[in-house]
Amino acid sequence: MEMVADDVRAFIDSSDRSDNLRVLDEMILAAMPGLSRTLWRGKMWGGTEQQIIGYGVIHQKRPKGADVEWFLVGLAVQKRHLSVYVNAAEGSAYLVQQRSALLGNVKVGAAAVTFAAASDLNLEEFRDMLTRARELSPDAT
């Protein structure tokens, strides 16, 4: 995946889930002031084509190969759900894994939270997780 120069607001407005995206976008921006917001496009590591709104840029270590430039938090529309990727860990686990029981009616992967609508999230816990991700990544831009 790579950053593209497409307008993030236009991307949100063109989505059939724009209402949910606006709620989540505003919450992420409020919890992570000063971070860049950029659209990323291309194939994820699993091979699927994605468009992800990335908040903040970090250098993420990869278990194999060189470090990559990546987003601290990503927001994506999938076929049947929304995904938020939080690429911040505390100790040996990603924040989403540590807080999975608190986040609401969601499914949790390694660094991803998936859900049908913003109303499925415990928004207070979600905001707290985002704030903690920002604290753990002071070098994010």
Short mmCIF file of C-alpha atoms in Angstrom, two decimals:
data_model
loop_
_atom_site.label_atom_id
_atom_site.label_comp_id
_atom_site.label_asym_id
_atom_site.label_seq_id
_atom_site.Cartn_x
_atom_site.Cartn_y
_atom_site.Cartn_z
CA MET A 1 0.00 0.00 0.00
CA GLU A 2 1.04 3.56 -0.50
CA MET A 3 -0.13 7.04 0.39
CA VAL A 4 -2.05 8.80 -2.38
CA ALA A 5 -2.95 12.45 -2.81
CA ASP A 6 -6.73 11.88 -3.05
CA ASP A 7 -8.94 14.10 -0.93
CA VAL A 8 -9.94 12.27 2.26
CA ARG A 9 -13.14 14.31 2.74
CA ALA A 10 -14.28 13.43 -0.81
CA PHE A 11 -13.52 9.76 -0.12
CA ILE A 12 -15.65 9.86 3.05
CA ASP A 13 -18.50 11.73 1.34
CA SER A 14 -18.59 9.24 -1.55
CA SER A 15 -18.93 6.19 0.70
CA ASP A 16 -22.27 4.46 1.24
CA ARG A 17 -21.25 4.46 4.93
CA SER A 18 -20.32 8.13 5.06
CA ASP A 19 -22.32 8.80 8.25
CA ASN A 20 -20.34 6.16 10.16
CA LEU A 21 -17.07 7.30 8.61
CA ARG A 22 -17.71 10.92 9.64
CA VAL A 23 -18.36 9.92 13.26
CA LEU A 24 -15.21 7.82 13.43
CA ASP A 25 -13.08 10.31 11.52
CA GLU A 26 -14.04 13.15 13.86
CA MET A 27 -13.35 11.00 16.91
CA ILE A 28 -9.95 9.87 15.63
CA LEU A 29 -8.94 13.44 14.72
CA ALA A 30 -10.00 14.71 18.16
CA ALA A 31 -8.08 11.96 19.99
CA MET A 32 -4.95 12.42 17.87
CA PRO A 33 -4.51 16.14 17.22
CA GLY A 34 -1.69 17.20 14.95
CA LEU A 35 -1.35 13.93 13.06
CA SER A 36 -1.55 13.79 9.29
CA ARG A 37 -4.62 12.26 7.64
CA THR A 38 -3.95 10.60 4.30
CA LEU A 39 -5.64 8.11 2.03
CA TRP A 40 -3.69 4.89 1.45
CA ARG A 41 -4.46 2.63 -1.49
CA GLY A 42 -3.21 -0.70 -2.73
CA LYS A 43 -2.82 -4.30 -1.67
CA MET A 44 -2.65 -5.15 1.99
CA TRP A 45 -0.21 -7.83 3.08
CA GLY A 46 -2.99 -10.42 2.74
CA GLY A 47 -3.37 -9.50 -0.94
CA THR A 48 -6.73 -7.67 -0.89
CA GLU A 49 -7.12 -4.26 -2.52
CA GLN A 50 -7.87 -1.64 0.13
CA GLN A 51 -8.49 2.06 0.60
CA ILE A 52 -7.68 3.15 4.12
CA ILE A 53 -7.71 6.55 5.77
CA GLY A 54 -4.43 6.68 7.66
CA TYR A 55 -3.86 8.90 10.68
CA GLY A 56 -0.25 9.59 11.54
CA VAL A 57 2.81 8.08 9.91
CA ILE A 58 5.04 5.66 11.78
CA HIS A 59 7.97 3.43 10.94
CA GLN A 60 6.74 -0.06 11.72
CA LYS A 61 9.14 -2.90 12.29
CA ARG A 62 8.38 -6.01 10.28
CA PRO A 63 9.26 -9.50 11.52
CA LYS A 64 10.79 -10.26 8.12
CA GLY A 65 12.32 -7.65 5.87
CA ALA A 66 12.83 -3.94 6.18
CA ASP A 67 10.77 -1.58 8.31
CA VAL A 68 7.86 0.08 6.49
CA GLU A 69 6.26 3.49 6.57
CA TRP A 70 2.72 2.91 7.82
CA PHE A 71 -0.16 4.63 9.57
CA LEU A 72 -0.64 4.69 13.34
CA VAL A 73 -4.42 4.32 12.98
CA GLY A 74 -6.30 3.33 9.84
CA LEU A 75 -10.02 3.47 9.03
CA ALA A 76 -11.44 1.33 6.21
CA VAL A 77 -14.76 0.34 4.69
CA GLN A 78 -14.97 -3.37 3.92
CA LYS A 79 -17.70 -5.22 2.06
CA ARG A 80 -19.73 -6.08 5.20
CA HIS A 81 -18.12 -4.07 7.98
CA LEU A 82 -15.85 -1.22 9.02
CA SER A 83 -12.29 -1.77 10.22
CA VAL A 84 -10.05 0.29 12.42
CA TYR A 85 -6.39 -0.66 12.55
CA VAL A 86 -4.46 0.52 15.62
CA ASN A 87 -0.76 -0.10 15.10
CA ALA A 88 0.31 0.54 18.67
CA ALA A 89 1.36 -2.05 21.22
CA GLU A 90 1.98 -1.95 24.92
CA GLY A 91 4.11 -4.75 26.24
CA SER A 92 3.79 -7.69 23.90
CA ALA A 93 0.24 -7.11 22.62
CA TYR A 94 -1.51 -4.62 20.37
CA LEU A 95 -3.87 -2.25 22.19
CA VAL A 96 -6.93 -3.69 20.41
CA GLN A 97 -6.11 -7.15 21.79
CA GLN A 98 -5.66 -5.80 25.30
CA ARG A 99 -8.94 -3.86 25.20
CA SER A 100 -11.10 -6.19 23.12
CA ALA A 101 -13.56 -6.95 25.95
CA LEU A 102 -14.18 -3.21 26.48
CA LEU A 103 -14.73 -2.07 22.90
CA GLY A 104 -18.32 -3.22 22.39
CA ASN A 105 -19.92 -5.46 19.78
CA VAL A 106 -16.73 -5.96 17.76
CA LYS A 107 -14.36 -8.60 16.43
CA VAL A 108 -10.67 -8.16 17.12
CA GLY A 109 -7.68 -9.37 15.12
CA ALA A 110 -4.01 -8.71 15.76
CA ALA A 111 -4.24 -4.92 15.34
CA ALA A 112 -7.74 -4.58 13.85
CA VAL A 113 -11.20 -3.96 15.24
CA THR A 114 -14.12 -4.76 12.93
CA PHE A 115 -17.78 -3.87 13.41
CA ALA A 116 -20.91 -3.16 11.41
CA ALA A 117 -21.50 0.44 12.51
CA ALA A 118 -20.02 3.09 14.80
CA SER A 119 -22.92 2.45 17.17
CA ASP A 120 -21.48 -1.04 17.83
CA LEU A 121 -18.42 0.53 19.46
CA ASN A 122 -18.12 1.62 23.05
CA LEU A 123 -17.05 5.08 21.89
CA GLU A 124 -15.60 6.15 25.25
CA GLU A 125 -13.31 3.09 25.39
CA PHE A 126 -12.46 3.54 21.71
CA ARG A 127 -11.43 7.15 22.32
CA ASP A 128 -9.33 6.10 25.33
CA MET A 129 -7.57 3.48 23.20
CA LEU A 130 -6.81 6.06 20.51
CA THR A 131 -5.44 8.47 23.08
CA ARG A 132 -3.19 5.74 24.47
CA ALA A 133 -2.00 4.83 20.96
CA ARG A 134 -0.95 8.45 20.46
CA GLU A 135 0.88 8.48 23.81
CA LEU A 136 2.76 5.31 22.86
CA SER A 137 3.79 6.78 19.48
CA PRO A 138 5.22 10.22 20.20
CA ASP A 139 7.25 10.23 16.96
CA ALA A 140 4.19 9.75 14.72
CA THR A 141 3.68 12.63 12.29
#
